[in-house]
Coordinates of C-alpha atoms in Angstrom, one line a residue:
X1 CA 24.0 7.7 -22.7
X2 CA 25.1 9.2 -19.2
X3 CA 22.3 9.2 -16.4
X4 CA 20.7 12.2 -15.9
X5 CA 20.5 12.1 -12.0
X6 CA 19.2 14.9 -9.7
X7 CA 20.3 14.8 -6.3
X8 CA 17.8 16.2 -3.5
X9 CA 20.6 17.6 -1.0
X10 CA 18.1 17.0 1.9
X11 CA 18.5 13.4 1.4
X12 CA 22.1 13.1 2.2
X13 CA 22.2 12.5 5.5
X14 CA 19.5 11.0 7.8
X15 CA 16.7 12.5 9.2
X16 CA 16.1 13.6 12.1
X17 CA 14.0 16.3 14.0
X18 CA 15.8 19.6 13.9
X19 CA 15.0 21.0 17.5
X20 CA 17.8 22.3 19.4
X21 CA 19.2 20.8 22.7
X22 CA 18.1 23.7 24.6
X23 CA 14.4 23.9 23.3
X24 CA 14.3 19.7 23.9
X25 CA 15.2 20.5 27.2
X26 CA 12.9 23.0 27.6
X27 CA 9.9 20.4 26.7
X28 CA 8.1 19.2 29.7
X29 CA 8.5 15.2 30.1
X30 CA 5.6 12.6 29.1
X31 CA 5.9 9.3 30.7
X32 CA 4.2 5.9 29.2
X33 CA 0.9 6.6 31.8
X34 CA 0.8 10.5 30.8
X35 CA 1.1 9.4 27.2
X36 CA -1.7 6.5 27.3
X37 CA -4.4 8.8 29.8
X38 CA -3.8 11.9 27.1
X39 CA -4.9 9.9 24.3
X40 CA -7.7 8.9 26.1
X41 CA -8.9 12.1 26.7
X42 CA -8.8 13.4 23.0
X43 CA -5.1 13.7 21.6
X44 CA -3.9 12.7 19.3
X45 CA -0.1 12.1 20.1
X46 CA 2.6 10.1 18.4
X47 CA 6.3 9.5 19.4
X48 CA 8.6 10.7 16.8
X49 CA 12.6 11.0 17.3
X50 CA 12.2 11.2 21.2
X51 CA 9.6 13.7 20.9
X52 CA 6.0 13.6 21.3
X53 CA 4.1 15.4 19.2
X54 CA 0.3 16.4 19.1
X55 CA -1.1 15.9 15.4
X56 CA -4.8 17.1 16.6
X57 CA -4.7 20.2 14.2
X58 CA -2.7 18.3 11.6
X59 CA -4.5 15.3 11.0
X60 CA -6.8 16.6 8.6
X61 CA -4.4 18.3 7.1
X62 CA -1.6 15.2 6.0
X63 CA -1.6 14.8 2.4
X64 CA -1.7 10.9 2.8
X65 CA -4.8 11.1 4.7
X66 CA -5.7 11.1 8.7
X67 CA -6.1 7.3 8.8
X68 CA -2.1 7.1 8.5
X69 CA -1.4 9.2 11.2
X70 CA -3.9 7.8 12.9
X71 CA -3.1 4.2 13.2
X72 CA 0.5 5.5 14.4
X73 CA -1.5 7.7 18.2
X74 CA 0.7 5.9 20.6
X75 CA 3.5 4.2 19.3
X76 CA 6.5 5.1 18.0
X77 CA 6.5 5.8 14.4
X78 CA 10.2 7.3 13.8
X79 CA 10.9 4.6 11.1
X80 CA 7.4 4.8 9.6
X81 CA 7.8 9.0 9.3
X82 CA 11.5 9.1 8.0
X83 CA 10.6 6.2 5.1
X84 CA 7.6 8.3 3.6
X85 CA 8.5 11.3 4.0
X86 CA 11.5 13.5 2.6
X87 CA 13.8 14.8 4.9
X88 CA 12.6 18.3 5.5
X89 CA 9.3 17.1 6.6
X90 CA 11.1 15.4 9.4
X91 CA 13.6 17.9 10.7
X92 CA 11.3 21.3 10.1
X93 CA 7.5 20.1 10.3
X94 CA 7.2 17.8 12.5
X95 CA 8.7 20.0 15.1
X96 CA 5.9 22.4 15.2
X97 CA 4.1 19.9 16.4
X98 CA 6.2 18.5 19.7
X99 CA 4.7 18.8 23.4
X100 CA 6.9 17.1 25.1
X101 CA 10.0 14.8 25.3
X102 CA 9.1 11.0 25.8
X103 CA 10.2 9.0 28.6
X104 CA 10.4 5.5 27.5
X105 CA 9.7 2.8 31.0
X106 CA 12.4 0.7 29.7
X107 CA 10.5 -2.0 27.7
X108 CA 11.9 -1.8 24.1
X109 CA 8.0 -1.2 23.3
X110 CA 7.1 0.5 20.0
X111 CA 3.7 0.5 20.4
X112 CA 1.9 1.7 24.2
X113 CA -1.7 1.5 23.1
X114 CA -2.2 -2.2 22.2
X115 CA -4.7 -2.3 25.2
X116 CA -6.6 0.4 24.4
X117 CA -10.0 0.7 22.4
X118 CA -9.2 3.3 20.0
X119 CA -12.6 4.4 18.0
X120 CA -10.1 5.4 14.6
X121 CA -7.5 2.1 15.0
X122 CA -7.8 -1.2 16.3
X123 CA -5.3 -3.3 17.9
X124 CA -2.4 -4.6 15.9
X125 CA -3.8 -8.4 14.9
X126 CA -1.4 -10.9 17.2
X127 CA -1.0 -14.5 16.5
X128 CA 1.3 -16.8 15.7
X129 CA 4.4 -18.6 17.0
X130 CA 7.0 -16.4 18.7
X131 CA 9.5 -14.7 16.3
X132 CA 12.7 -14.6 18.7
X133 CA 14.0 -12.0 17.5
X134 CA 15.9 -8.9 18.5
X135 CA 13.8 -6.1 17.4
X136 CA 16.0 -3.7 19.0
X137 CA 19.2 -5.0 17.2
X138 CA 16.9 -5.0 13.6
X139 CA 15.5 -1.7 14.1
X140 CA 19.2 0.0 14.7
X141 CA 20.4 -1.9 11.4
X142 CA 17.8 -1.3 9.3
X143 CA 18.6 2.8 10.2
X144 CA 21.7 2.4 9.7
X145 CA 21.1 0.9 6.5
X146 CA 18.6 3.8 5.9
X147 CA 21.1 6.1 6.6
X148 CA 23.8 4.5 4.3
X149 CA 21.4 4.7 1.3
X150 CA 20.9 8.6 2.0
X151 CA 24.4 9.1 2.0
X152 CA 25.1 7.1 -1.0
X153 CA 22.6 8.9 -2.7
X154 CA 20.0 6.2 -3.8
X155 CA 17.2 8.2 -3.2
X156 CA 18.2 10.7 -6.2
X157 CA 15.9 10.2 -9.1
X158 CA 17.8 8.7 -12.5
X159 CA 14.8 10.7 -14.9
X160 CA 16.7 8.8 -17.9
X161 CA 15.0 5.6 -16.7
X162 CA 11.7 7.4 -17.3
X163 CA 12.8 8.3 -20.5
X164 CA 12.8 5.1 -21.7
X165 CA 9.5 4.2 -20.1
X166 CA 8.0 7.4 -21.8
X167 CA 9.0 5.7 -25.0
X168 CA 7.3 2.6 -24.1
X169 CA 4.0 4.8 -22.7
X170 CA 3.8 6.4 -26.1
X171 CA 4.4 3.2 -27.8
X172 CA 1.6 1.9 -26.2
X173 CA -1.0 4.6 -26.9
X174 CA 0.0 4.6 -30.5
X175 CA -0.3 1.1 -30.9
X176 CA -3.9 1.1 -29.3
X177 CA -5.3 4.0 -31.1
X178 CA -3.9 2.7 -34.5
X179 CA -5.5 -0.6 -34.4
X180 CA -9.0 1.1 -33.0
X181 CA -8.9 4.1 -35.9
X182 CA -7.3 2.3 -39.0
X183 CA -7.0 -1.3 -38.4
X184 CA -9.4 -3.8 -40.0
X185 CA -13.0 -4.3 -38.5
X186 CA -12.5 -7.3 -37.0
X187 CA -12.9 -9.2 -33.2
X188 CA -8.9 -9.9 -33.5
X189 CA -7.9 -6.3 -33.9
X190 CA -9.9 -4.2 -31.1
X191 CA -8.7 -7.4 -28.5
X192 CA -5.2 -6.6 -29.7
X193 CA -6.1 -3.0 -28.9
X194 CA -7.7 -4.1 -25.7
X195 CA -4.8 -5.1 -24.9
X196 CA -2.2 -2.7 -25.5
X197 CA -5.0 0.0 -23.4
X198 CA -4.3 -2.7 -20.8
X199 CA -0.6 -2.6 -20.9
X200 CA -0.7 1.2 -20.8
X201 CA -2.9 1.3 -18.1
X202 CA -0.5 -1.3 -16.0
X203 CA 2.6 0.8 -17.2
X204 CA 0.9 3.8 -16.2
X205 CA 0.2 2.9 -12.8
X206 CA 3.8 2.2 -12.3
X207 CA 4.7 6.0 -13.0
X208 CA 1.4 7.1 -11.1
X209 CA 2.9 5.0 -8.1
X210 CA 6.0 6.7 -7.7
X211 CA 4.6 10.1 -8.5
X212 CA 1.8 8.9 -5.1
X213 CA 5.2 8.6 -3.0
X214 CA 7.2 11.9 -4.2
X215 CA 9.9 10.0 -6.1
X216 CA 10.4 11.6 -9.0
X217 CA 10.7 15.5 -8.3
X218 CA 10.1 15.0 -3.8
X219 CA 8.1 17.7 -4.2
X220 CA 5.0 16.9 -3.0
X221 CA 2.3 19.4 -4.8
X222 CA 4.5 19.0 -8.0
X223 CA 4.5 15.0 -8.0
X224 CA 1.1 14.9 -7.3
X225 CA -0.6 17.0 -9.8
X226 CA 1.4 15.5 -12.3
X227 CA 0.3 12.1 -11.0
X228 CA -3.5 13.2 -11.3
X229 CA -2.5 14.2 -15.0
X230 CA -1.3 11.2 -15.7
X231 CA -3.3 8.8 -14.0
X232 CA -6.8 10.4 -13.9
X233 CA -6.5 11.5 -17.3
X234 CA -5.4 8.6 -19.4
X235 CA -6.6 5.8 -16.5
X236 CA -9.6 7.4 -15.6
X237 CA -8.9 6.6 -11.7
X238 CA -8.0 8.9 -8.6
X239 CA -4.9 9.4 -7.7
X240 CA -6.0 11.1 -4.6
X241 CA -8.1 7.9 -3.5
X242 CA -5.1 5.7 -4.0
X243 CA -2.6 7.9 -2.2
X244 CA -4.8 7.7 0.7
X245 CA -5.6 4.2 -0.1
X246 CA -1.8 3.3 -0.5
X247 CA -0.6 5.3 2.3
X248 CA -2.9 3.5 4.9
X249 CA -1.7 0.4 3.3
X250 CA 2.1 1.0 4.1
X251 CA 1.3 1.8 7.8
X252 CA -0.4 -1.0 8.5
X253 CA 0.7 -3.4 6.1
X254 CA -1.1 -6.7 6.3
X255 CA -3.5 -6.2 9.5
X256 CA -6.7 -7.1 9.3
X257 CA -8.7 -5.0 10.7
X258 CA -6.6 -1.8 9.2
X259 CA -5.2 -2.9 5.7
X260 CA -7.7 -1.7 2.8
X261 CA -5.6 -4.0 0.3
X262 CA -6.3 -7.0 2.5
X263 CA -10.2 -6.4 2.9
X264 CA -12.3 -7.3 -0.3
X265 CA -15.1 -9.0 1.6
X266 CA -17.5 -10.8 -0.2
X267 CA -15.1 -12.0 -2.6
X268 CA -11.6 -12.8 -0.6
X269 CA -10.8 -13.0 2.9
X270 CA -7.2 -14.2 3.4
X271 CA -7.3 -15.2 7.2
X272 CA -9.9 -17.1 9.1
X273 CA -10.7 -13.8 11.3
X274 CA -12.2 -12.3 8.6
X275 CA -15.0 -15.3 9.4
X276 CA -15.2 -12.9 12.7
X277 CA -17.2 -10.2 11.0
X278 CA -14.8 -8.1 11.6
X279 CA -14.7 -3.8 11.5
X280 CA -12.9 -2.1 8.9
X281 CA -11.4 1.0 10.3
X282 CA -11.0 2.3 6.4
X283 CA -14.2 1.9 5.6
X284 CA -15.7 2.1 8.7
X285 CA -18.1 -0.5 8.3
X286 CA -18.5 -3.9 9.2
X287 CA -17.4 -6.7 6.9
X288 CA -20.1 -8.9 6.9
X289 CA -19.1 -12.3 7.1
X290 CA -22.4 -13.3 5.5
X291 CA -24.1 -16.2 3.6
X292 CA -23.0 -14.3 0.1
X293 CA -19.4 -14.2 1.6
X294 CA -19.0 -17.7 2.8
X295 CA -20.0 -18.9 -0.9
X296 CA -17.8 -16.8 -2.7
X297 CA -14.3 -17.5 -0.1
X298 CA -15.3 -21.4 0.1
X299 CA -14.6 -20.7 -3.9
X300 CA -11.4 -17.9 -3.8
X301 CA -8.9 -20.2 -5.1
X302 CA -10.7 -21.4 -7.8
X303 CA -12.4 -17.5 -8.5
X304 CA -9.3 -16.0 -8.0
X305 CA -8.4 -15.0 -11.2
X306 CA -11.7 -14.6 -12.6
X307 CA -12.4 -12.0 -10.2
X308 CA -9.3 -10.0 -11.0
X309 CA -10.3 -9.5 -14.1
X310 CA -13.0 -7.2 -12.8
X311 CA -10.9 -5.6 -10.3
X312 CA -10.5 -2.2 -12.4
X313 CA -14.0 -1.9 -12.6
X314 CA -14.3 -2.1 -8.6
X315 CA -11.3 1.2 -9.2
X316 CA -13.2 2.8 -10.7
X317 CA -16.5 3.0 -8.4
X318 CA -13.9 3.7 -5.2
X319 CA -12.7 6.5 -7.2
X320 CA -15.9 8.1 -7.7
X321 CA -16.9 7.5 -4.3
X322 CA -14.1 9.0 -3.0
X323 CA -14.0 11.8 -5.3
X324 CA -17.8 12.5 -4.7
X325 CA -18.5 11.4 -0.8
X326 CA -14.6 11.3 1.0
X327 CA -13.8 14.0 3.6
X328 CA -10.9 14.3 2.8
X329 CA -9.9 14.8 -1.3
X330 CA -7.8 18.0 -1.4
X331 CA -7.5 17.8 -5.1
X332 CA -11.4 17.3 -5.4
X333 CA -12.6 19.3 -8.5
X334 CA -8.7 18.9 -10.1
X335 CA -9.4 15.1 -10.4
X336 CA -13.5 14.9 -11.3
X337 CA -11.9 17.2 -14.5
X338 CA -9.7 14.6 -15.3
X339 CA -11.4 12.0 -14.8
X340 CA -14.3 13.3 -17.2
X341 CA -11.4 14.1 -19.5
X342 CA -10.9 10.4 -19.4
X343 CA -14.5 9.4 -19.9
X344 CA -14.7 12.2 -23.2
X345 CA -11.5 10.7 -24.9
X346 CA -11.7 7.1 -23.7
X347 CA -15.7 7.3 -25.0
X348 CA -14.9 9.1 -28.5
X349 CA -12.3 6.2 -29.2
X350 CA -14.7 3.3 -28.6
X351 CA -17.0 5.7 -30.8
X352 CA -15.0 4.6 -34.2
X353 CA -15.5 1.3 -33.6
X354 CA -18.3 0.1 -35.8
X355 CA -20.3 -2.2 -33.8
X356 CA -21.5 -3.0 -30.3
X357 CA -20.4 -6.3 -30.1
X358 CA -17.2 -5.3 -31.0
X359 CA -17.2 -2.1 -29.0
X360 CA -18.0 -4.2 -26.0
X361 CA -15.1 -6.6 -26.7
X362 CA -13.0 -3.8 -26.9
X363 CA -13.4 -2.1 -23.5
X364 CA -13.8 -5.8 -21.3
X365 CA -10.7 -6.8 -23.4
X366 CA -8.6 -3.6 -21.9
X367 CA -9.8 -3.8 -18.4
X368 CA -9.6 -7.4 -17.8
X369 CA -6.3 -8.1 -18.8
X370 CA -5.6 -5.8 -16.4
X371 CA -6.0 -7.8 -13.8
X372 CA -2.7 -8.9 -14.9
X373 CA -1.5 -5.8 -12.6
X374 CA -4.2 -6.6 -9.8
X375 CA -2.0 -10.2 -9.9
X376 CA 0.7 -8.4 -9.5
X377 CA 0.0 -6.1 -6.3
X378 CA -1.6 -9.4 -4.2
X379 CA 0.7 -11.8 -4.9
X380 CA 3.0 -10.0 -2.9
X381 CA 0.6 -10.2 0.6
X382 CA -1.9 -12.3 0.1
X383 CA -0.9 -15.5 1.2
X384 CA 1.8 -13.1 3.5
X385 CA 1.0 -13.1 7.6
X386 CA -1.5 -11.1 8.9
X387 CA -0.4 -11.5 12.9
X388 CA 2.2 -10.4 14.5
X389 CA 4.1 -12.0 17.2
X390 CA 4.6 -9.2 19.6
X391 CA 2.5 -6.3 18.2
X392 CA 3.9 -3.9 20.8
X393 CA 7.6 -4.9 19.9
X394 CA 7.4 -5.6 16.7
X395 CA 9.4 -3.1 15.1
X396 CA 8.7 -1.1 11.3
X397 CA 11.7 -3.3 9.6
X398 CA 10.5 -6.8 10.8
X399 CA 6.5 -5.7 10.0
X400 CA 7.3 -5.1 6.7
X401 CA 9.5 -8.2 6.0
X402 CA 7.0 -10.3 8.0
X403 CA 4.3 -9.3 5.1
X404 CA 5.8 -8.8 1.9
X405 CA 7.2 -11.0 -0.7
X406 CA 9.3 -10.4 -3.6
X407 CA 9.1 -11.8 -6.8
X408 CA 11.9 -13.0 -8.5
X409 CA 12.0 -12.7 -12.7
X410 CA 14.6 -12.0 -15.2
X411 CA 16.4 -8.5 -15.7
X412 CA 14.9 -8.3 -19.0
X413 CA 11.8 -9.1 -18.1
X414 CA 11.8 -5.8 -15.1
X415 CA 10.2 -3.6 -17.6
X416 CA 6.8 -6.2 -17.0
X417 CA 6.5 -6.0 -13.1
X418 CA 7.9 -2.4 -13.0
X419 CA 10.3 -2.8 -10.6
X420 CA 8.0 -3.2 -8.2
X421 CA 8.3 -7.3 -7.7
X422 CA 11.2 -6.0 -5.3
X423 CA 8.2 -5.0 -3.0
X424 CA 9.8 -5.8 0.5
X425 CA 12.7 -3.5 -0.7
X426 CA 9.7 -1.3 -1.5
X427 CA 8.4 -1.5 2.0
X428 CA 11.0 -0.4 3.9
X429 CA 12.0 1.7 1.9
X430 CA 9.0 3.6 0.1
X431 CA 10.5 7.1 -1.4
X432 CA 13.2 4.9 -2.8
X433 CA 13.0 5.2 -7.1
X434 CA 11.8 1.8 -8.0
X435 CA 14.3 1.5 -10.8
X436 CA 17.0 1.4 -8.0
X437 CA 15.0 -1.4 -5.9
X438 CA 16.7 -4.0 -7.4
X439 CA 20.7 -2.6 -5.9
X440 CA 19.3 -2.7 -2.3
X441 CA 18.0 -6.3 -3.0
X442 CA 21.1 -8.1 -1.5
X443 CA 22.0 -5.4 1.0
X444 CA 17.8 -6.2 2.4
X445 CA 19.1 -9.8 2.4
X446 CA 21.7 -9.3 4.1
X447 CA 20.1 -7.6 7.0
X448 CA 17.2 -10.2 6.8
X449 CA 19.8 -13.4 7.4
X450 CA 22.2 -11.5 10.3
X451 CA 18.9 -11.2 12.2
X452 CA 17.2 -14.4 11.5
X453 CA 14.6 -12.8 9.3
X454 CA 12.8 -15.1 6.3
X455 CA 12.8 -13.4 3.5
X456 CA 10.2 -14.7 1.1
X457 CA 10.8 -14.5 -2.6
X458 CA 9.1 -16.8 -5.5
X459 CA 9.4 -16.7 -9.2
X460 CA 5.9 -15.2 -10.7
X461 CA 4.0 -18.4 -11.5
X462 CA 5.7 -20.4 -8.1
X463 CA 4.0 -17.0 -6.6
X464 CA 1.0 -17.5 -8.5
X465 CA 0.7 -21.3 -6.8
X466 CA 1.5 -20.5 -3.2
X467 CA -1.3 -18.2 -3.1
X468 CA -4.0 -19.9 -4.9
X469 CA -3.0 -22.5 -2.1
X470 CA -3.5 -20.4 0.9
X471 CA -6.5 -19.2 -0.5
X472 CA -7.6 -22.9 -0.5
X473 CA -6.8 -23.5 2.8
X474 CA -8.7 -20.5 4.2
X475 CA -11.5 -21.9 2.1
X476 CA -11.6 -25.1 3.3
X477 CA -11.9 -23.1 6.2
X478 CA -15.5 -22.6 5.7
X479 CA -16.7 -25.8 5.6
X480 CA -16.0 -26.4 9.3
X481 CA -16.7 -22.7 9.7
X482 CA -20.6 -23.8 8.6
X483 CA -20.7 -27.1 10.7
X484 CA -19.9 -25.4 14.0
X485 CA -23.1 -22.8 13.3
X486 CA -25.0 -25.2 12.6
X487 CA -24.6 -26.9 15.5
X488 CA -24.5 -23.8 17.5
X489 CA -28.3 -22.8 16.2
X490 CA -29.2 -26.3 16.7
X491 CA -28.2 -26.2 20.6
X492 CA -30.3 -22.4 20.8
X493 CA -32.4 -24.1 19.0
X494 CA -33.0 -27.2 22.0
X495 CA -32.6 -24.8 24.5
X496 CA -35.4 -22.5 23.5
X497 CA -37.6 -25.2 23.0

C-alpha cells in the first residue's frame, strides 16, 4: 500500500524570522546590559534569530502556556522556538513582536540572566564535572541537521501509519467492551478487560501526544481539538493541562527547580537538591522536603513501581485542577464536556458489570497497568542529569542529549513504546512524526560522536535497572541526609541551653 504523505510546504526550508534587511536595520540596538536592566524593570524579552523580541502582551496568549516562554526571558531560544513550532510561526509571528536587534559581547553565551532572581524562572541547576565541549560547533550542526530534515521532508505526516494504529485503537475498544458486556462473570474476564482499557489508554496517549505538538495536520486549533476529542473523551484527562504540562517540560528539560515531570515530591525526588526544599516555578509552591518525604524517597527504589501504578489516578486530579483553578485553559468548557463524556460512558460500562467486587477489579485493573506507560515516560529522565555544566553556554542540542535516553527494543515490538523510546530524537526534534524517529536515530548519533556527546540508550528492562539504581543511591541519600539534622538540632539544641 503506497504512503499517503502530506507535505506542509512551510517546512521545506529552515526557519527563520522574515523581517527585511531594511526594517532590521531600522531596529534600535540592545546590548547584553540594556537587555539584563530591561528585564529587570518588567519585560519580558527573549532573543530570537538576532532579534529581540518583547513577549509582554503575548505571554498569556501562547498556546503552550506562559511558563514556556517564560523560562526562555533572557537567553537565546532560536533552537527552542524553531523545534516547537511550525515554520510560519517563526518567520510571520514572531516578528510582530521584535524591539530591537541584539548585540551579542562576544561570549558564545545563550543564556544572560543566570545571575538574576527572576520571580517566574529560576536559574538553570549547574553541577557537575566540565563537559569540554564546543557548544558553538554542536549548536551550528545540529541546525544544519535541522535544516537537512526540513528539506528532506521528514516533518511531512505519513497518515497511513495512523491508519494502522486506528486499527489497533478500535481493536482495543472492541475487545474491552466485549469481554465487559458479553463475556462470562468472572474475576479473569473484567482483568482481561482491565487490561485491554489499559492498552487503549497507553495507545491513546501516543496519538494524543503528537496531536499536543501539531504533528499530524501543523495546524494548531485543528490538532488540538481533535486531541481533546480523543484524549478527554475516551481517557478522561486534559489535553490542555498536558500541553502546558509537556511544553514546560521540553523547555526545561530535566532542571530541578523548572521540570514538572521531574517534581513528584513526596513520593520521588531524583537529585539530592530536592532534600533543599526547593521552589517549584510550575506549581509555584514549595516542595517540602518533609518527614512524609524523606520516608517515602529513603523507599523510591523499592516503591517505584508500586507507585506507578497509581500514577493515572494523580492525572486525573491535575486535570481537574487545571480545568477548574488554571489561568490559563483556553479550551476550558470544550474539555470539562469531554471529560464528563468520559465519566457518563466510562461509568455506564462498569454499570454492566454485576458486582462490586468485580467492578472494582475492573477499573484498578485498567488504570494500574497503566503505569506500564508512566514506566515508559521516566525511564527516559529519571536517572538522566539534572545539572548542567555551563548553564549559560550550554546550548538547546547538548541540554537535550545531556537528559534524555533512548530505549532500544525490537522493530516489531515499536508498536509497544510508540515510537517514542527514540525520546532524545524526540527532544531535539519535537514536531518531528514519531513514526519517522527511528530514521533520524543514526544521523542523532552521528552528531552525538563528532562532538563528543554520550548518547545514552538501554534496552527496556537494562533501563528499568539503571533507574531503580539511581533511585537507590538518592535514597541512601537520606540516611546521612537525617544524621547531619540531627546533629544540627543537637548543636542549637547545646547552644540554647
Amino acid at each position: 500500500m503506497p504512503s499517503l504523505t502530506v507535505k506542509r510546504d512551510a517546512d521545506a526550508e529552515p526557519a527563520k524570522i522574515a523581517l527585511s534587511e531594511k526594517r532590521r536595520r531600522h531596529l534600535p540596538t540592545c546590548t547584553v546590559e540594556q537587555l539584563r536592566q530591561r528585564i529587570r524593570d518588567g519585560e519580558y524579552l527573549v532573543i530570537i534569530d538576532g532579534l529581540v523580541c518583547k513577549l509582554n502582551g503575548f505571554v498569556d496568549k501562547h498556546p503552550g502556556g506562559p511558563l514556556a516562554v517564560l523560562h526562555m526571558v533572557g537567553r537565546d531560544a532560536t533552537d527552542e522556538v524553531t523545534s516547537m513550532h511550525p515554520r510560519e510561526v517563526v518567520a510571520d509571528v514572531m516578528p510582530r513582536w521584535a524591539v530591537a536587534r541584539f548585540v551579542a559581547d562576544g561570549s558564545d553565551r545563550v543564556s544572560f540572566v543566570e545571575d538574576m532572581q527572576l520571580p517566574y524562572s529560576a536559574a538553570r541547576s549547574a553541577g557537575g564535572e566540565p563537559a569540554n565541549l564546543d557548544y558553538v560547533a554542536i549548536q551550528h550542526d545540529y541546525r544544519q541537521l535541522h535544516a537537512r530534515l526540513q528539506a528532506e521532508g521528514f516533518f511531512a505526516c505519513d497518515y497511513s501509519e495512523y491508519a494502522r494504529e486506528g486499527a489497533r485503537y478500535v481493536g482495543l475498544f472492541v475487545a474491552a467492551l466485549t469481554l465487559v458486556l458479553y463475556g462470562p462473570a468472572s474475576a479473569w474476564t473484567y482483568a482481561a478487560a482491565g487490561l485491554c482499557t489499559a492498552l487503549l489508554w497507553q495507545q491513546l496517549s501516543f496519538f494524543a501526544h503528537d496531536l499536543g505538538h501539531n504533528e499530524l495536520t501543523g495546524r494548531r486549533d485543528i490538532d488540538l481539538v481533535l486531541g481533546i476529542c480523543v484524549a478527554d473523551v475516551l481517557g478522561g484527562l486534559s489535553v490542555g493541562w498536558w500541553k502546558k504540562n509537556h511544553n514546560t517540560h521540553h523547555i526545561v528539560t530535566n532542571d530541578i527547580d523548572n521540570d514538572p515531570d521531574i517534581q513528584h515530591m513526596p513520593f520521588f525526588a531524583v537529585s539530592t537538591r530536592f532534600f533543599e526544599s526547593r521552589f517549584s516555578t510550575y506549581y509555584g509552591r514549595i516542595m517540602q522536603f518533609d518527614a512524609a518525604a524523606r520516608l517515602f524517597v529513603s523507599l523510591q527504589d523499592k516503591l517505584y513501581y508500586l507507585v506507578m501504578c497509581f500514577a493515572r489516578f494523580n492525572l486525573y486530579v491535575l486535570s481537574w485542577t487545571y480545568l477548574l483553578r488554571s489561568d490559563f485553559a483556553p479550551y476550558r468548557a470544550l474539555e470539562i464536556v469531554c471529560v464528563g463524556v468520559f465519566l457518563a460512558w466510562f461509568s455506564y460500562l462498569v454499570s454492566y458489570i454485576p458486582t462490586w467486587p468485580l467492578r472494582v477489579l475492573y477499573v484498578l485493573t485498567a488504570n494500574a497497568a497503566s503505569a506500564i506507560l508512566h514506566i515508559q515516560i521516566t525511564l527516559s529522565h529519571f536517572a538522566m542529569s539534572t545539572e548542567s555544566p555551563d548553564p549559560e553556554h550550554e546550548c538547546f542540542c547538548a541540554r537535550q542529549v545531556r537528559t534524555t535516553m533512548d530505549v532500544i527494543c525490537p522493530r516489531w515490538f515499536d508498536w509497544f513504546h510508540g515510537g517514542l523510546q527514540f525520546q532524545i530524537e524526540h527532544h531535539l526534534f519535537p514536531r518531528l512524526p514519531r513514526h519517522k524517529l527511528v530514521r533520524v536515530q543514526p544521523m542523532v548519533k552521528d552528531l552525538c560522536r563528532r562532538h563528543g556527546m554520550e548518547f545514552k540508550e538501554f534496552s527496556f528492562i537494562d533501563g528499568n535497572v539503571y533507574t531503580i539504581r539511581w533511585l537507590g543511591h538518592v535514597a541512601s541519600r537520606v540516611k546521612t541526609y537525617n544524621c547531619r539534622e540531627r546533629l544540627h538540632d543537637q548543636a542549637v539544641a547545646s547552644i540554647v541551653s
